[in-house]
Amino acid sequence: MLTKRRKFMKKQNVSIRDVAQAAGVSIATVSNVLKGTGRVSEPTLKRVWNIVNELNYTPNPYAQKLFHKEPVQREKTGMLMRVSYWPSVSPIYEAFEKDLLFEFDKACREKNYLGTSYVYRDEKGFQCTQIVKGLIDGVVLCTSHLDLLKTLKGRLPAVLLEVPASEKELGYPVVATDFESAYIEAVKKLKELGISGRMASVQGVLRSANKNRIVSVCDPFSQVADKYGEPISPERIIEFETTSDTAEEDGIVLAELLKKMIREDGIRIIKVRSISFPSVYQNLLKLGVRCPEEAVFLPFFNEPFSAPGVIPIIPDIPLLISKAVEVLDRYINGKETEIKKFLVPVKKLDFSGISK
């Protein structure tokens, strides 16, 4: 099978017959897979889609020539797609996706596009008929999964939105929240109020979300600590796996660990990016930790979280998505060609929890 794939990958124009032969199925089966018709088993479905993606097959000859950089102008369809990734199904994901979908549709309409969405899952692989058929002008990627990056590379313009890696690592332009500026503002404000000390970073990773994904080792908070305080040593960087089902339990364990770091190691300012933070905070209070007297937290939140000793950093989701669509439109129309990062300011820094 590997030999067959290599042979077809050398061809300039891959046909449906080539896909069928490489996948070991009939032409009719490939046609059914791409159309979403007929009865095809899950293993066969995934195998055919893997071959389609690997060979960069498209039934549109104009799109084929575009991919191979032949001088043919592809006709635009006026459709943009947002591709996201769900490691599992949960109410948190569903609520967040609903908000993103609304904002994406709104941003697309403002640029005279029609927006649509696709959710990628590891067990199925990439099975997006609209992209294979050349029906999408550009993609906003909300995940840095390698399978997706490899599959979409060269097919159509794409912009990555709020992913934990740099544009150089990804090979795609990136639109992201300017967390570094927000952390600098927060740390400066704390110093004005006489609050300073060692810093720590707590990062919760949704279980299986990092699978086969590019994740940067560069943390904006660590860079800020280097400039405006004591550098964060490895033992003060906590990373752990979590799920929406274990958030409460994780909060209890983390609270015990952070209490020790606060009382014994002199940790004073803590950046937290985890769905477990509300549980962490409540359990620290139960353990007798006083905020902001002993500790101040800088949590990343999509919604406001007001509490003593907490400076919530709230991203501007509508502005992020609007910027992503604006940038994607520029790449589609040739107004941008360089791979770079576009930063968006945070929506709000709430200092009410530490103001004296």
Coordinates of C-alpha atoms in Angstrom, one line a residue:
M1 CA 0.0 0.0 0.0
L2 CA 2.9 2.4 0.9
T3 CA 4.4 1.8 -2.6
K4 CA 1.1 2.6 -4.3
R5 CA 0.8 5.8 -2.4
R6 CA 4.3 7.0 -3.2
K7 CA 3.7 6.3 -6.9
F8 CA 0.5 8.4 -6.9
M9 CA 2.0 11.2 -4.9
K10 CA 4.4 11.8 -7.8
K11 CA 1.5 12.4 -10.2
Q12 CA 0.5 16.0 -10.9
N13 CA -3.2 15.2 -11.3
V14 CA -4.6 12.5 -9.0
S15 CA -7.8 10.9 -10.3
I16 CA -10.6 9.1 -8.4
R17 CA -9.3 5.9 -9.9
D18 CA -5.9 6.5 -8.2
V19 CA -7.6 7.1 -4.9
A20 CA -9.6 3.9 -5.2
Q21 CA -6.6 1.9 -6.2
A22 CA -4.5 3.3 -3.3
A23 CA -7.3 2.6 -0.8
G24 CA -8.0 -0.8 -2.2
V25 CA -11.7 -0.1 -2.8
S26 CA -13.9 0.5 -5.9
I27 CA -14.4 3.8 -7.6
A28 CA -18.1 3.7 -6.5
T29 CA -17.0 3.4 -2.9
V30 CA -14.7 6.5 -3.2
S31 CA -17.6 8.4 -4.8
N32 CA -20.0 7.3 -2.0
V33 CA -17.5 8.4 0.6
L34 CA -17.1 11.9 -0.9
K35 CA -20.8 12.3 -1.5
G36 CA -21.8 10.9 1.9
T37 CA -24.1 8.4 0.3
G38 CA -24.3 4.6 0.4
R39 CA -23.3 2.3 3.2
V40 CA -19.6 2.4 4.0
S41 CA -18.0 0.9 7.1
E42 CA -16.2 3.3 9.5
P43 CA -12.7 1.6 8.9
T44 CA -13.2 2.0 5.1
L45 CA -14.5 5.5 5.4
K46 CA -11.5 6.6 7.4
R47 CA -9.1 4.7 5.1
V48 CA -10.5 6.4 2.0
W49 CA -10.4 9.9 3.6
N50 CA -6.8 9.3 4.7
I51 CA -5.9 8.5 1.1
V52 CA -7.9 11.5 -0.3
N53 CA -6.0 13.8 2.2
E54 CA -2.6 12.3 1.6
L55 CA -2.8 12.5 -2.2
N56 CA -4.4 15.9 -2.0
Y57 CA -7.2 14.7 -4.3
T58 CA -9.9 17.0 -5.4
P59 CA -12.6 16.3 -8.0
N60 CA -12.3 19.9 -9.3
P61 CA -9.6 20.2 -12.0
Y62 CA -9.3 23.9 -11.5
A63 CA -8.6 23.4 -7.8
Q64 CA -6.0 20.7 -8.7
K65 CA -4.2 23.2 -10.9
L66 CA -4.3 25.8 -8.2
F67 CA -2.7 23.4 -5.7
H68 CA 0.1 22.6 -8.2
K69 CA 0.5 26.4 -8.8
E70 CA -0.5 26.2 -12.5
P71 CA -1.7 29.6 -13.9
V72 CA -5.5 29.0 -13.5
Q73 CA -7.6 31.4 -11.4
R74 CA -9.9 29.5 -9.0
E75 CA -13.4 30.9 -8.9
K76 CA -14.3 32.0 -5.4
T77 CA -17.4 30.6 -3.7
G78 CA -17.8 33.2 -0.9
M79 CA -17.6 30.5 1.8
L80 CA -15.3 30.4 4.9
M81 CA -15.0 27.5 7.3
R82 CA -14.0 27.4 11.0
V83 CA -12.4 24.1 11.9
S84 CA -12.4 23.2 15.6
Y85 CA -11.4 20.1 17.6
W86 CA -13.3 18.4 20.4
P87 CA -11.4 15.7 22.4
S88 CA -14.7 14.8 24.0
V89 CA -18.3 15.9 24.1
S90 CA -19.3 18.0 27.1
P91 CA -21.6 20.9 28.1
I92 CA -18.6 23.2 28.3
Y93 CA -17.5 22.5 24.7
E94 CA -21.1 22.8 23.4
A95 CA -21.7 26.2 25.1
F96 CA -18.3 27.5 23.9
E97 CA -18.8 26.3 20.4
K98 CA -22.3 27.9 20.2
D99 CA -20.8 31.3 21.1
L100 CA -18.0 30.9 18.6
L101 CA -20.3 29.8 15.9
F102 CA -22.5 32.9 16.4
E103 CA -19.5 35.3 16.3
F104 CA -18.0 33.5 13.3
D105 CA -21.2 33.8 11.3
K106 CA -21.5 37.5 12.2
A107 CA -17.9 38.2 11.2
C108 CA -18.3 36.4 7.9
R109 CA -21.4 38.3 7.0
E110 CA -19.6 41.6 7.7
K111 CA -17.0 40.6 5.0
N112 CA -19.7 39.3 2.6
Y113 CA -18.9 35.7 3.2
L114 CA -21.0 32.7 4.3
G115 CA -19.6 31.0 7.3
T116 CA -19.8 27.3 8.1
S117 CA -18.1 25.0 10.7
Y118 CA -16.4 21.6 10.9
V119 CA -15.5 19.7 14.1
Y120 CA -12.5 17.4 13.8
R121 CA -12.2 14.2 15.8
D122 CA -9.2 11.9 16.1
E123 CA -11.1 8.7 15.7
K124 CA -12.6 9.8 12.3
G125 CA -9.7 11.8 10.9
F126 CA -10.3 14.7 8.5
Q127 CA -13.5 14.1 6.5
C128 CA -14.5 17.5 5.1
T129 CA -16.2 17.2 1.7
Q130 CA -16.6 20.9 1.2
I131 CA -12.8 21.5 1.3
V132 CA -11.9 18.5 -0.9
K133 CA -14.4 19.7 -3.5
G134 CA -13.0 23.3 -3.5
L135 CA -16.1 24.8 -2.1
I136 CA -14.3 26.8 0.7
D137 CA -12.3 30.0 0.0
G138 CA -10.4 29.9 3.4
V139 CA -10.3 28.3 6.8
V140 CA -10.0 29.6 10.4
L141 CA -8.3 26.8 12.3
C142 CA -8.9 26.7 16.0
T143 CA -6.5 23.8 16.6
S144 CA -2.9 23.0 15.8
H145 CA -3.3 19.3 15.2
L146 CA -0.6 18.0 12.8
D147 CA -3.0 16.0 10.7
L148 CA -5.0 19.1 9.9
L149 CA -2.0 21.3 9.3
K150 CA -0.6 18.7 6.9
T151 CA -3.9 18.1 5.1
L152 CA -4.7 21.7 4.5
K153 CA -1.2 22.9 3.6
G154 CA -1.3 24.3 0.1
R155 CA -5.0 23.6 -0.5
L156 CA -6.4 26.9 0.5
P157 CA -5.6 30.0 2.6
A158 CA -5.8 29.3 6.4
V159 CA -5.3 31.3 9.6
L160 CA -4.9 29.8 13.0
L161 CA -6.9 31.3 15.9
E162 CA -5.7 31.4 19.5
V163 CA -3.5 28.2 19.4
P164 CA -0.6 27.6 21.8
A165 CA 2.2 27.8 19.3
S166 CA 4.0 30.4 17.2
E167 CA 3.5 31.2 13.5
K168 CA 7.0 30.0 12.8
E169 CA 6.4 26.6 14.4
L170 CA 3.1 26.2 12.6
G171 CA 3.9 27.5 9.2
Y172 CA 0.6 29.4 9.2
P173 CA -0.4 33.0 10.1
V174 CA -1.8 33.3 13.6
V175 CA -4.4 35.5 15.3
A176 CA -4.0 35.5 19.1
T177 CA -4.7 37.4 22.3
D178 CA -1.9 39.7 23.4
F179 CA -1.5 38.0 26.8
E180 CA 2.1 39.4 27.3
S181 CA 0.8 43.0 27.3
A182 CA -2.0 42.0 29.7
Y183 CA 0.5 40.3 32.1
I184 CA 2.8 43.3 32.0
E185 CA 0.0 45.7 32.9
A186 CA -1.2 43.4 35.7
V187 CA 2.3 43.0 37.2
K188 CA 3.0 46.8 37.0
K189 CA -0.3 47.5 38.7
L190 CA 0.5 45.0 41.5
K191 CA 3.9 46.7 42.1
E192 CA 2.2 50.0 42.4
L193 CA 0.0 48.5 45.1
G194 CA 3.1 47.0 46.9
I195 CA 2.4 43.5 45.8
S196 CA 5.4 41.6 44.5
G197 CA 7.2 38.3 45.0
R198 CA 7.9 35.0 43.3
M199 CA 5.7 34.0 40.4
A200 CA 4.4 30.6 39.3
S201 CA 2.4 29.2 36.3
V202 CA -0.4 26.7 36.4
Q203 CA -1.5 25.2 33.1
G204 CA -4.4 22.7 32.8
V205 CA -4.5 20.8 29.6
L206 CA -7.7 19.2 28.5
R207 CA -7.1 15.4 28.4
S208 CA -6.2 14.2 24.9
A209 CA -6.3 17.8 23.6
N210 CA -2.5 17.8 23.1
K211 CA -2.5 14.5 21.1
N212 CA -0.6 14.9 17.8
R213 CA -0.6 18.7 18.2
I214 CA 2.1 21.4 18.0
V215 CA 2.4 23.2 21.4
S216 CA 4.9 25.9 22.0
V217 CA 7.2 25.9 25.0
C218 CA 7.1 29.7 25.0
D219 CA 4.9 31.1 27.8
P220 CA 4.2 34.9 27.7
F221 CA 3.9 34.9 31.5
S222 CA 7.4 33.4 31.9
Q223 CA 8.8 36.1 29.6
V224 CA 7.1 38.8 31.8
A225 CA 8.5 37.2 34.9
D226 CA 12.0 37.4 33.4
K227 CA 11.6 41.1 32.8
Y228 CA 9.6 42.3 35.8
G229 CA 10.4 39.8 38.6
E230 CA 12.3 36.7 39.4
P231 CA 12.5 34.1 36.5
I232 CA 10.1 31.2 37.0
S233 CA 12.1 28.1 37.8
P234 CA 10.9 24.7 36.4
E235 CA 9.5 23.5 39.8
R236 CA 7.2 26.6 39.7
I237 CA 5.6 25.6 36.4
I238 CA 2.7 23.2 37.0
E239 CA 1.1 21.4 34.0
F240 CA -1.5 18.7 34.4
E241 CA -4.2 17.0 32.5
T242 CA -7.8 17.6 33.3
T243 CA -11.4 17.2 32.0
S244 CA -14.7 19.0 32.8
D245 CA -15.6 15.9 34.8
T246 CA -12.5 16.0 37.1
A247 CA -12.3 19.8 37.5
E248 CA -13.5 19.8 41.1
E249 CA -11.2 16.9 42.1
D250 CA -8.3 18.6 40.4
G251 CA -9.0 21.8 42.2
I252 CA -8.6 20.0 45.6
V253 CA -5.2 18.5 44.7
L254 CA -3.9 21.8 43.2
A255 CA -5.0 23.8 46.2
E256 CA -2.9 21.6 48.5
L257 CA 0.1 22.0 46.2
L258 CA -0.3 25.7 45.8
K259 CA -0.7 26.3 49.5
K260 CA 2.6 24.7 50.1
M261 CA 4.2 26.8 47.4
I262 CA 2.7 30.0 48.8
R263 CA 3.6 29.3 52.4
E264 CA 7.0 27.5 52.0
D265 CA 8.4 28.9 48.7
G266 CA 7.2 32.4 48.9
I267 CA 5.0 32.3 45.7
R268 CA 2.9 35.4 45.5
I269 CA 1.7 35.9 41.9
I270 CA 0.2 32.9 40.1
K271 CA -0.9 32.7 36.5
V272 CA -3.6 30.1 36.0
R273 CA -5.1 28.8 32.8
S274 CA -7.4 25.9 33.7
I275 CA -11.1 25.1 33.9
S276 CA -10.3 24.0 37.5
F277 CA -9.5 27.5 38.8
P278 CA -12.8 28.2 40.5
S279 CA -12.3 24.9 42.5
V280 CA -8.7 25.7 43.2
Y281 CA -9.6 29.1 44.5
Q282 CA -12.4 28.0 46.8
N283 CA -10.3 25.1 48.2
L284 CA -7.4 27.5 48.9
L285 CA -9.8 29.7 50.9
K286 CA -10.9 26.6 52.9
L287 CA -7.3 25.8 53.6
G288 CA -6.9 29.3 55.1
V289 CA -4.9 31.0 52.4
R290 CA -5.7 34.7 52.4
C291 CA -6.1 36.6 49.1
P292 CA -4.7 39.0 48.1
E293 CA -2.6 39.2 51.3
E294 CA -0.8 35.9 50.6
A295 CA -1.5 35.3 46.9
V296 CA -2.8 37.0 43.8
F297 CA -4.1 35.0 40.8
L298 CA -4.2 35.9 37.1
P299 CA -6.6 33.4 35.6
F300 CA -7.6 33.2 31.9
F301 CA -11.4 33.3 31.6
N302 CA -13.9 33.8 28.9
E303 CA -16.4 35.2 31.5
P304 CA -15.8 37.6 34.4
F305 CA -14.7 36.1 37.7
S306 CA -14.6 38.6 40.5
A307 CA -13.1 37.6 43.8
P308 CA -10.5 39.0 46.3
G309 CA -7.0 38.5 45.0
V310 CA -8.1 37.6 41.5
I311 CA -7.3 39.6 38.3
P312 CA -9.2 37.8 35.6
I313 CA -7.8 38.2 32.1
I314 CA -10.8 38.1 29.7
P315 CA -10.1 37.7 26.0
D316 CA -12.2 39.6 23.5
I317 CA -13.8 36.7 21.6
P318 CA -15.8 38.8 19.1
L319 CA -12.7 40.9 18.3
L320 CA -10.5 37.8 17.9
I321 CA -12.9 36.1 15.5
S322 CA -13.5 39.3 13.6
K323 CA -9.8 39.8 13.2
A324 CA -9.2 36.2 12.1
V325 CA -11.8 36.6 9.3
E326 CA -10.4 40.0 8.3
V327 CA -6.9 38.6 8.1
L328 CA -8.1 35.5 6.2
D329 CA -9.9 37.7 3.7
R330 CA -6.6 39.6 3.1
Y331 CA -4.7 36.4 2.4
I332 CA -7.5 35.1 0.1
N333 CA -7.3 38.3 -1.9
G334 CA -3.5 38.5 -2.0
K335 CA -3.2 41.5 0.2
E336 CA -1.2 39.5 2.7
T337 CA 1.4 36.9 1.8
E338 CA 3.9 36.8 4.7
I339 CA 3.4 34.3 7.6
K340 CA 3.1 36.4 10.8
K341 CA 1.2 36.8 14.0
F342 CA -1.6 39.3 14.5
L343 CA -2.2 40.3 18.2
V344 CA -5.6 41.3 19.7
P345 CA -5.8 43.2 23.0
V346 CA -7.7 41.5 25.9
K347 CA -11.3 42.6 26.5
K348 CA -10.7 43.5 30.1
L349 CA -8.4 43.4 33.1
D350 CA -10.4 43.6 36.3
F351 CA -8.4 45.0 39.2
S352 CA -11.3 45.2 41.7
G353 CA -10.1 42.1 43.5
I354 CA -6.8 43.7 44.5
S355 CA -7.6 47.4 44.7
K356 CA -7.1 49.0 48.1

